[in-house]
Short mmCIF file of the C-alpha atoms (twelve columns), coordinates in Angstrom:
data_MODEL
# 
_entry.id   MODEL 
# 
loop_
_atom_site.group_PDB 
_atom_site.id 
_atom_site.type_symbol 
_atom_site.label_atom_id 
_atom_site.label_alt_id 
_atom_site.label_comp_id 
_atom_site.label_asym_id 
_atom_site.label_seq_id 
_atom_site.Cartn_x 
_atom_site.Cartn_y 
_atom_site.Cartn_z 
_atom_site.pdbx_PDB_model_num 
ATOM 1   C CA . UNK A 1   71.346 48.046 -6.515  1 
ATOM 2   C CA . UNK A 2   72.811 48.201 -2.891  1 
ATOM 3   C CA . UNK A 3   71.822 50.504 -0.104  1 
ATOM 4   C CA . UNK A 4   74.277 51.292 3.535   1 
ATOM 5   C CA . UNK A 5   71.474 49.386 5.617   1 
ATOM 6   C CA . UNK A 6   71.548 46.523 3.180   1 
ATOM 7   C CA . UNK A 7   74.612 46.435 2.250   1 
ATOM 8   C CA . UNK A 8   75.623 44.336 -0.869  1 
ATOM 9   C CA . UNK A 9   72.809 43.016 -2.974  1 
ATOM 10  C CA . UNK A 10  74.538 39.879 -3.761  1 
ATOM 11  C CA . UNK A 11  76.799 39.103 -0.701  1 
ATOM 12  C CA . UNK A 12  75.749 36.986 1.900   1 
ATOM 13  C CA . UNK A 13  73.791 37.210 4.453   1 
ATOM 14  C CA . UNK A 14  71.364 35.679 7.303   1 
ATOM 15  C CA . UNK A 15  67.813 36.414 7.860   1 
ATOM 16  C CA . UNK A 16  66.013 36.145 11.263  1 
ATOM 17  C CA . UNK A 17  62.205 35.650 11.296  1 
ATOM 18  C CA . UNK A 18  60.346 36.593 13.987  1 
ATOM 19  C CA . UNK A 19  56.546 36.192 13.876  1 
ATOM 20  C CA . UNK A 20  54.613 39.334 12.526  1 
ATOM 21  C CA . UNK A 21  54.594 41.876 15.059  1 
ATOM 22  C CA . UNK A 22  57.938 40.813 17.098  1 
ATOM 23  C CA . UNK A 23  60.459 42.067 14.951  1 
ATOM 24  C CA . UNK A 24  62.983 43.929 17.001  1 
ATOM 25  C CA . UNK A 25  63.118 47.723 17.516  1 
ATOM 26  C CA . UNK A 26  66.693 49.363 17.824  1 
ATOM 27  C CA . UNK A 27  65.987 50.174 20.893  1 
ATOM 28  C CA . UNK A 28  65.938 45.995 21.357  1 
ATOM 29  C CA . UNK A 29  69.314 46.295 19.372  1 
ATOM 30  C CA . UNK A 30  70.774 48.574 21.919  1 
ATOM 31  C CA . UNK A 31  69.641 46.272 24.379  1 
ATOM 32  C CA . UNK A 32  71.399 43.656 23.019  1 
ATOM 33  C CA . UNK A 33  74.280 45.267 22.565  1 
ATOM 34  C CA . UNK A 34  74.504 46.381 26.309  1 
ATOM 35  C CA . UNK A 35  73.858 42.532 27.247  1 
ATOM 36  C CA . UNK A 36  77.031 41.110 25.561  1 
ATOM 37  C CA . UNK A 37  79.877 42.757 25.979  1 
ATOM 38  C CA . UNK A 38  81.127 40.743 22.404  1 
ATOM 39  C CA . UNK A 39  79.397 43.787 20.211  1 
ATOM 40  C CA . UNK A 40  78.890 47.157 19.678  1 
ATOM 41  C CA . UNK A 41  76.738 49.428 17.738  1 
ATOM 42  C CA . UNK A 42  79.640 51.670 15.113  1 
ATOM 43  C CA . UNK A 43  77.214 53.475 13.486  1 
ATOM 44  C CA . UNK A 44  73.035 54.114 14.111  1 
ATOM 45  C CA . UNK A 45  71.832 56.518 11.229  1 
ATOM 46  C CA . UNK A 46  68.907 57.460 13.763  1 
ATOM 47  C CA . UNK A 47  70.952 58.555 16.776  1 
ATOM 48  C CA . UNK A 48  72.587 62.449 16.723  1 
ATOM 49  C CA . UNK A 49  75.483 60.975 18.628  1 
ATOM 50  C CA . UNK A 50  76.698 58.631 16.501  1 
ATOM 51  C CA . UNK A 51  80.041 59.390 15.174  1 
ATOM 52  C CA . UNK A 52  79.162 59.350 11.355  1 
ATOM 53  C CA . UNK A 53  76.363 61.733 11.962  1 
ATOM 54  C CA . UNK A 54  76.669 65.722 11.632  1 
ATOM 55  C CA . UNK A 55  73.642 67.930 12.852  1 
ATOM 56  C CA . UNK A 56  75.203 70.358 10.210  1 
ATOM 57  C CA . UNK A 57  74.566 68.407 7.012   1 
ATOM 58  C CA . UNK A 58  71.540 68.892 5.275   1 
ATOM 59  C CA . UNK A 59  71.965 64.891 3.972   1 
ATOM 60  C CA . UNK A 60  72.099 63.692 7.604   1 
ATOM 61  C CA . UNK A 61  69.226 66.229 8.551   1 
ATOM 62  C CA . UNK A 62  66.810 64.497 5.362   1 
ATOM 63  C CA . UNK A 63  67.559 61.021 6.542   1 
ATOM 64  C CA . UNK A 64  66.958 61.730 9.977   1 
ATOM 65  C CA . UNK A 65  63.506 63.276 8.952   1 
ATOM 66  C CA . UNK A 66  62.645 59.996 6.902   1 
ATOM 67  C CA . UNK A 67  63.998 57.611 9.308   1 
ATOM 68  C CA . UNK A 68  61.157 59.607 11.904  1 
ATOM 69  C CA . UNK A 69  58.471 58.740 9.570   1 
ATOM 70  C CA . UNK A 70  56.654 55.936 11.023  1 
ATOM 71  C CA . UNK A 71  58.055 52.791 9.656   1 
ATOM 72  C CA . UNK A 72  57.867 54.474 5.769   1 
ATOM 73  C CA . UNK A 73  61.950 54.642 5.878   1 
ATOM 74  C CA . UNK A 74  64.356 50.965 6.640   1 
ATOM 75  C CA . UNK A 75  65.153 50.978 9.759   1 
ATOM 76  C CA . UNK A 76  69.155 49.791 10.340  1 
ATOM 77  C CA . UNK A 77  71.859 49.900 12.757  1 
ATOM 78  C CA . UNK A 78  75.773 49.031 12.051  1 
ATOM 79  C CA . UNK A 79  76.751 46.470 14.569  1 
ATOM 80  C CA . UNK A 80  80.701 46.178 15.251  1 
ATOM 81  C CA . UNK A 81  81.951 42.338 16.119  1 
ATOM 82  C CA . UNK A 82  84.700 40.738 16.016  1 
ATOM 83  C CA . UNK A 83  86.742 43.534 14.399  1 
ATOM 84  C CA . UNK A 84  84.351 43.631 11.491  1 
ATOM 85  C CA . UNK A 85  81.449 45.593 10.880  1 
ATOM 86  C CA . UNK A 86  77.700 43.967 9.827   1 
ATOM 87  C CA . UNK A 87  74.440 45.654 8.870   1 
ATOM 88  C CA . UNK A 88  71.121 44.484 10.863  1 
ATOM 89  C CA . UNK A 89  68.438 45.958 8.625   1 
ATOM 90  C CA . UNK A 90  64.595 45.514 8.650   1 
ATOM 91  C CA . UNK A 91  64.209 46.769 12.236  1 
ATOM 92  C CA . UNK A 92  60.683 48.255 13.454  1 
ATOM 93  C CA . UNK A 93  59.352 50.296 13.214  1 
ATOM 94  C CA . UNK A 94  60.527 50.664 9.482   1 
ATOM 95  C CA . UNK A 95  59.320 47.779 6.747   1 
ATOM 96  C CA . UNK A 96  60.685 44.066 7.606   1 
ATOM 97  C CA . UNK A 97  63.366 42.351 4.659   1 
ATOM 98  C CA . UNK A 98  61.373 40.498 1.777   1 
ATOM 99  C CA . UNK A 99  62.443 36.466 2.214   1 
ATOM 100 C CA . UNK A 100 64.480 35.355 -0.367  1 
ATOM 101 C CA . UNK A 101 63.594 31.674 -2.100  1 
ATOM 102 C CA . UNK A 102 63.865 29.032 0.365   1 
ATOM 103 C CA . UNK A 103 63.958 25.720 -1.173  1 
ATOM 104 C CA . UNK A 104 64.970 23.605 1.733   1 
ATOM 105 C CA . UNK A 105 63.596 23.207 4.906   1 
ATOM 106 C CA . UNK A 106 65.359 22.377 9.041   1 
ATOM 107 C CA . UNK A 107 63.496 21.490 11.955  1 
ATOM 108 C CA . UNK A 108 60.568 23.465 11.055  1 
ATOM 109 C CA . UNK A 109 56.969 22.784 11.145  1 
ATOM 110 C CA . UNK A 110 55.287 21.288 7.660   1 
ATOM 111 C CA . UNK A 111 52.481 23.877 6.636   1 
ATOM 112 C CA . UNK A 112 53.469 26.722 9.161   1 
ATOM 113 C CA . UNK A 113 52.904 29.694 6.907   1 
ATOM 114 C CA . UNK A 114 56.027 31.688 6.115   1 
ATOM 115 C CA . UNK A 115 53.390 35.042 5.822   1 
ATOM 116 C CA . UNK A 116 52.859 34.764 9.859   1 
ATOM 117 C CA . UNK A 117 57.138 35.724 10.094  1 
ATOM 118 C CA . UNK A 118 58.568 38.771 9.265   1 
ATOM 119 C CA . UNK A 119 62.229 39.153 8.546   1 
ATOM 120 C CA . UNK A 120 65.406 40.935 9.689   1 
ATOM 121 C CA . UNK A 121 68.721 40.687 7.542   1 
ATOM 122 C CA . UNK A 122 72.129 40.536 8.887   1 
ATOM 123 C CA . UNK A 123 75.147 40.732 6.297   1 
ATOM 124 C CA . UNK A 124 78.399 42.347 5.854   1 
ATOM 125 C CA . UNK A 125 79.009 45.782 5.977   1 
ATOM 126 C CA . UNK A 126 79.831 47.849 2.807   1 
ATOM 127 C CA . UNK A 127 83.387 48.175 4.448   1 
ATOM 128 C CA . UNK A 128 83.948 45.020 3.982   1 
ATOM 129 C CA . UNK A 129 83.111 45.032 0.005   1 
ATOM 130 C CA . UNK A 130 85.719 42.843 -1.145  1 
ATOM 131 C CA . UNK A 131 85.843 40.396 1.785   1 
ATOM 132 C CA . UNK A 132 82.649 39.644 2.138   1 
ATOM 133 C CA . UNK A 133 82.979 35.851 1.295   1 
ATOM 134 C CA . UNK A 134 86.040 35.384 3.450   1 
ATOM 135 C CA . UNK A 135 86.007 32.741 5.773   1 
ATOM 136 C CA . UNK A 136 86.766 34.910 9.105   1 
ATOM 137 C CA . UNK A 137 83.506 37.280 7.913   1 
ATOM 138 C CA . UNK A 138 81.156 34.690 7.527   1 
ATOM 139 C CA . UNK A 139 81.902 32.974 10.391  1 
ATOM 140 C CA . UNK A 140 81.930 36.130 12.660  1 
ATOM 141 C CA . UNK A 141 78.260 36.549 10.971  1 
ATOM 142 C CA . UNK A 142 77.583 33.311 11.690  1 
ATOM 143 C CA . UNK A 143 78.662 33.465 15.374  1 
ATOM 144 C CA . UNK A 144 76.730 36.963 15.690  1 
ATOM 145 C CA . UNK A 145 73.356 35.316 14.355  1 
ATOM 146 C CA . UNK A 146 74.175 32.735 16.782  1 
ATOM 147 C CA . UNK A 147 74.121 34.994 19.209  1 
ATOM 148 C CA . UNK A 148 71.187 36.864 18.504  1 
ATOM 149 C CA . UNK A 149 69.094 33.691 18.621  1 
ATOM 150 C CA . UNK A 150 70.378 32.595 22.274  1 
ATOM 151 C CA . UNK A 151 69.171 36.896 22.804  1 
ATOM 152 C CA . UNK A 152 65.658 36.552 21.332  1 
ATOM 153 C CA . UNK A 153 63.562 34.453 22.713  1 
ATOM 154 C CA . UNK A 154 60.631 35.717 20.054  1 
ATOM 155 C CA . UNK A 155 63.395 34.593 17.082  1 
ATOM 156 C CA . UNK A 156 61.364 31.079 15.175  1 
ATOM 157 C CA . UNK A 157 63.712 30.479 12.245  1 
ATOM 158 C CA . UNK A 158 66.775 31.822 10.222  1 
ATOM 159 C CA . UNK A 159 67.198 31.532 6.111   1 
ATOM 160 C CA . UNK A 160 70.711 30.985 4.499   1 
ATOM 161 C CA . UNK A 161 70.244 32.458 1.237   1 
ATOM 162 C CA . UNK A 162 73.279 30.326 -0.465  1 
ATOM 163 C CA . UNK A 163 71.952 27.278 0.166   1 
ATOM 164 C CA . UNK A 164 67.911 28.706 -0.001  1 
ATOM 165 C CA . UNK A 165 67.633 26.599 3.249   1 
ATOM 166 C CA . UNK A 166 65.012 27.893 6.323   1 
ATOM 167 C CA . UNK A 167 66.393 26.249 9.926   1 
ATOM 168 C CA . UNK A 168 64.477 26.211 13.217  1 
ATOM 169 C CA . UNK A 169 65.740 28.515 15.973  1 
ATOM 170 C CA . UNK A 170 67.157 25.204 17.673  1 
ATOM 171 C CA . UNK A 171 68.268 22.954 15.269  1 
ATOM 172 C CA . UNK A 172 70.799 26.255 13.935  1 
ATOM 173 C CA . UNK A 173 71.945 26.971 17.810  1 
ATOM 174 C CA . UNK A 174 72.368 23.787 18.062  1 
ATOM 175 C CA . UNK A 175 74.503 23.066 14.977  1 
ATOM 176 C CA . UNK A 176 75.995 26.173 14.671  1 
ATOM 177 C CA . UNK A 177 76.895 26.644 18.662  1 
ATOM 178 C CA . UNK A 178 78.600 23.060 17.931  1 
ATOM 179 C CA . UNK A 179 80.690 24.314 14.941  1 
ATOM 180 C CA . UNK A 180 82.051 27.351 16.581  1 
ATOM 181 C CA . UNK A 181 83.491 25.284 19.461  1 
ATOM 182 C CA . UNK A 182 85.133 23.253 17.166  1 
ATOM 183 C CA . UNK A 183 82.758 20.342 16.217  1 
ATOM 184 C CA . UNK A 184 81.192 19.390 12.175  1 
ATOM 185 C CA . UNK A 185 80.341 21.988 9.977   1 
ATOM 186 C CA . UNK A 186 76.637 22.325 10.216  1 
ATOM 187 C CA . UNK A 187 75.893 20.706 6.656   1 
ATOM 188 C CA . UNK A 188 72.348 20.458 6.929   1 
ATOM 189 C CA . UNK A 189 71.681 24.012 6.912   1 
ATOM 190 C CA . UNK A 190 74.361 25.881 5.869   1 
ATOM 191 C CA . UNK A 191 74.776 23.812 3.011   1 
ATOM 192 C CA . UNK A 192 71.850 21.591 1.660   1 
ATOM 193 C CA . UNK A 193 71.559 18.455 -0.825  1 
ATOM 194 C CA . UNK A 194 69.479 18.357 -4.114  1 
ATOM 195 C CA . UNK A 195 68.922 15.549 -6.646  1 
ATOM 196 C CA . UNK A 196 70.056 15.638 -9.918  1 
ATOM 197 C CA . UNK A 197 68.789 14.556 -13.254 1 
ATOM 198 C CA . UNK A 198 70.816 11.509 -12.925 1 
ATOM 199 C CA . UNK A 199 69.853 10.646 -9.871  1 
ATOM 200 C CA . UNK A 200 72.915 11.498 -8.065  1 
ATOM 201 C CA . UNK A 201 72.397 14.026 -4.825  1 
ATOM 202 C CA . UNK A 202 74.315 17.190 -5.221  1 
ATOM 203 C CA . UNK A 203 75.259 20.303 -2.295  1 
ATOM 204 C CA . UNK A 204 73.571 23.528 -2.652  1 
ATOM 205 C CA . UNK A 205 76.001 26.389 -1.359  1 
ATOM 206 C CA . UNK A 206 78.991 24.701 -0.573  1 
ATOM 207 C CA . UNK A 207 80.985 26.819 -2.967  1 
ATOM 208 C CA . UNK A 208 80.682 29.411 -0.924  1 
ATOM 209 C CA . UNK A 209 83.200 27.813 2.216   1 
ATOM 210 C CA . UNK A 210 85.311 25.759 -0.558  1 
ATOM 211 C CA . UNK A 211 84.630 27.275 -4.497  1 
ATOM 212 C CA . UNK A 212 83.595 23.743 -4.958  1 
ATOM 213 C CA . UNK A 213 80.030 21.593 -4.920  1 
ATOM 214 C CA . UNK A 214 80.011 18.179 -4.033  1 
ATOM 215 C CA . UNK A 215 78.254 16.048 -6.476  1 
ATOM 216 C CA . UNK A 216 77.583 12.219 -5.391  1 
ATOM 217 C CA . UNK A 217 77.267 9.168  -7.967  1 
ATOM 218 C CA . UNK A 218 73.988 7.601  -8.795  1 
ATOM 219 C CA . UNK A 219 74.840 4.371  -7.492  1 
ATOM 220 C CA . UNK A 220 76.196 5.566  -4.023  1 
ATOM 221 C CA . UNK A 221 72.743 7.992  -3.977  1 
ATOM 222 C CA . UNK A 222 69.927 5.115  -3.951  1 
ATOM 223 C CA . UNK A 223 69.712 4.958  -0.722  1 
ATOM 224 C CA . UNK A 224 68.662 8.424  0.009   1 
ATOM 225 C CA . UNK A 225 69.826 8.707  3.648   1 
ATOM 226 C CA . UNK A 226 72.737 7.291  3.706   1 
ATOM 227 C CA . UNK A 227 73.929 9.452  0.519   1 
ATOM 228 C CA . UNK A 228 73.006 12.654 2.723   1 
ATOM 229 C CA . UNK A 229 74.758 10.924 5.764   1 
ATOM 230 C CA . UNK A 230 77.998 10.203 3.510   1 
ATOM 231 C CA . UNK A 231 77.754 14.405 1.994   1 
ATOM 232 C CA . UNK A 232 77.547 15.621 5.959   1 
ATOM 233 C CA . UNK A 233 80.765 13.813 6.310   1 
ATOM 234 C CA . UNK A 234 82.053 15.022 3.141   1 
ATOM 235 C CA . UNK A 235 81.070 18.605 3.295   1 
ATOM 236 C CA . UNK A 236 82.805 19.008 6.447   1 
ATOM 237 C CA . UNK A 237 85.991 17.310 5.380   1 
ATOM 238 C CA . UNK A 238 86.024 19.914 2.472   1 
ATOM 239 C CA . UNK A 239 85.023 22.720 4.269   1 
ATOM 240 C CA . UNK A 240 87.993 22.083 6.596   1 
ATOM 241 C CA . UNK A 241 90.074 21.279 3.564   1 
ATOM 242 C CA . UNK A 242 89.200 24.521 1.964   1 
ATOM 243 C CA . UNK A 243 88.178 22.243 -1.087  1 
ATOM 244 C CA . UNK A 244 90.914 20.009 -3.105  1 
ATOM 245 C CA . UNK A 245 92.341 20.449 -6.281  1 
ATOM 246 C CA . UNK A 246 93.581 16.655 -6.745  1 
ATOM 247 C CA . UNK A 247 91.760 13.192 -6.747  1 
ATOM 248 C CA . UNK A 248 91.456 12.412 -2.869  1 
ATOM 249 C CA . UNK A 249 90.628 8.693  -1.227  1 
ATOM 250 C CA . UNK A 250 88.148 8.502  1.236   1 
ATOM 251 C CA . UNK A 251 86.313 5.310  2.873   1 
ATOM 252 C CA . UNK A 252 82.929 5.352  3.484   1 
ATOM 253 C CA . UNK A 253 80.756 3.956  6.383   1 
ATOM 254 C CA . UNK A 254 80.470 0.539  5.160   1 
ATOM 255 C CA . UNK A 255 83.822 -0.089 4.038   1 
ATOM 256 C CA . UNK A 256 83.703 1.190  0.065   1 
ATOM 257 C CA . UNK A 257 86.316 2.837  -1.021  1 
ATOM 258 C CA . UNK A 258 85.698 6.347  -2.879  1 
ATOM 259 C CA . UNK A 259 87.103 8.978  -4.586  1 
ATOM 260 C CA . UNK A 260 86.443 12.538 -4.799  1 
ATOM 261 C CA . UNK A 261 87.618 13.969 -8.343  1 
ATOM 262 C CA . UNK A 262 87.783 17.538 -8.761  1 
ATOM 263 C CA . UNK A 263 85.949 18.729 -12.345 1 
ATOM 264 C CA . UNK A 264 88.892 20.193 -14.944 1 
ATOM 265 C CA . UNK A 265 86.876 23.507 -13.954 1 
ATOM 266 C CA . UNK A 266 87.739 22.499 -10.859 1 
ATOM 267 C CA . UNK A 267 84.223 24.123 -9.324  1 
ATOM 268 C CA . UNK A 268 82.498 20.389 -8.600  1 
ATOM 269 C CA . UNK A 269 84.103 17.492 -6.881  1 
ATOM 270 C CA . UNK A 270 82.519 13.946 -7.745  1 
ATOM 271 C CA . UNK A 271 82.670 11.283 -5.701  1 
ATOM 272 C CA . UNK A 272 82.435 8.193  -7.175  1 
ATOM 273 C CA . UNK A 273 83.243 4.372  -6.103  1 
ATOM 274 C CA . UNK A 274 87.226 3.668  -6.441  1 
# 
């Protein structure tokens, strides 16, 4: 199922949560547009002058009708950035996006209820089917929500669907503003660490920058801090790697010496003690 203002179901994306009544209006969009001189609005289904519109096509003339119909039809605008297009859907005063499953939470509050927030979703264009998952688009995204947050002052906390991980307003400016000038991948966030049955810790949406997920031993996982501390180092090695395709020797911390061994399938890379 895929719709123009939500472009592909399954492609990535970034959601914005603003608490419940807050959620921005394109007319806020426009705004922010005007502010930074970075972006530009390509396409608004609601406005007669925008160029994909035609006040002589019944189509155009239906959607305009529905998108007037207090908040009953998604409200979206096409945002241009970078060269690439991106869909900002869930604007007022149409319905906000559902949340997708967040298992992992960033500098957010313990027992702040998610049903105070309402969300907007940012993702790739359906022009970009195809390339959705390329590096330059989902940094450009990245960069744009970036952006958005340093705009919105109302903005409390962004979800990364591929790694089902919620992050407070500053902890992703922080990281993220630190990544785009050429610092660490932000790890904790964009990617996120689970345990496994064996007691190892293992990424959650690395494959997404790399093809690959990073699986650590047991025995290097015990201590579960420093495990997480080693993967932050390791995640952003392979994310500026693009991922490996042949054993690789790494020292930790401490001193031991590792290896990362890429599966035969080649879609997990273990590291284990040399």
């Amino acid at each position: 199922m895929e719709s123009q203002a939500g472009g592909q179901a399954n492609a990535p994306a970034v959601y914005l949560l603003f608490e419940a009544g807050q959620r921005p209006s394109a007319a806020a969009i426009h705004a922010f547009v005007e502010a930074w001189d970075t972006v530009l609005i390509s396409h608004d289904p609601a406005e007669p002058s925008s160029p994909d519109n035609n006040l002589t096509d019944p189509a155009f003339l239906d959607k305009q009708r529905e998108a007037a119909g207090a908040g009953l039809a998604e409200r979206w605008i096409e945002l241009w950035y970078e060269g690439l297009t991106f869909d900002l859907s869930g604007l007022t005063p149409g319905p906000a996006c559902a949340l997708p499953p967040i298992a992992h939470a960033f500098d957010w509050r313990d027992g702040l209820p998610l049903d105070r927030f309402e969300a907007i979703r940012l993702g790739a264009s359906p022009h970009l089917r195809g390339g959705e998952r390329a590096q330059p688009v989902l940094r450009a995204m990245i960069r744009l929500a970036r952006d958005m947050t340093l705009s919105f002052g109302s903005l409390a906390a962004l979800v990364w669907p591929p790694s089902a991980s919620l992050i407070g307003r500053r902890f992703f400016e922080s990281t993220a503003s630190a990544w785009l000038d050429g610092g660490p991948f932000p790890a904790l966030g964009l990617t996120a660490f689970d345990e496994t049955a064996d007691g190892g810790l293992q990424t959650a949406g690395l494959a997404l920058w790399t093809g690959q997920e990073l699986h650590i031993a047991p025995d290097l996982a015990h201590d579960k801090v420093a495990a997480t501390r080693l993967g932050v180092r390791l995640v952003n090695h392979l994310v500026m790697l693009g991922g490996i395709a042949r054993d690789e020797r790494v020292t930790a911390l401490d001193g031991t010496r590792l290896v990362m061994v890429p599966s035969a399938g080649g879609r997990l890379v273990r590291v284990q003690r040399e």
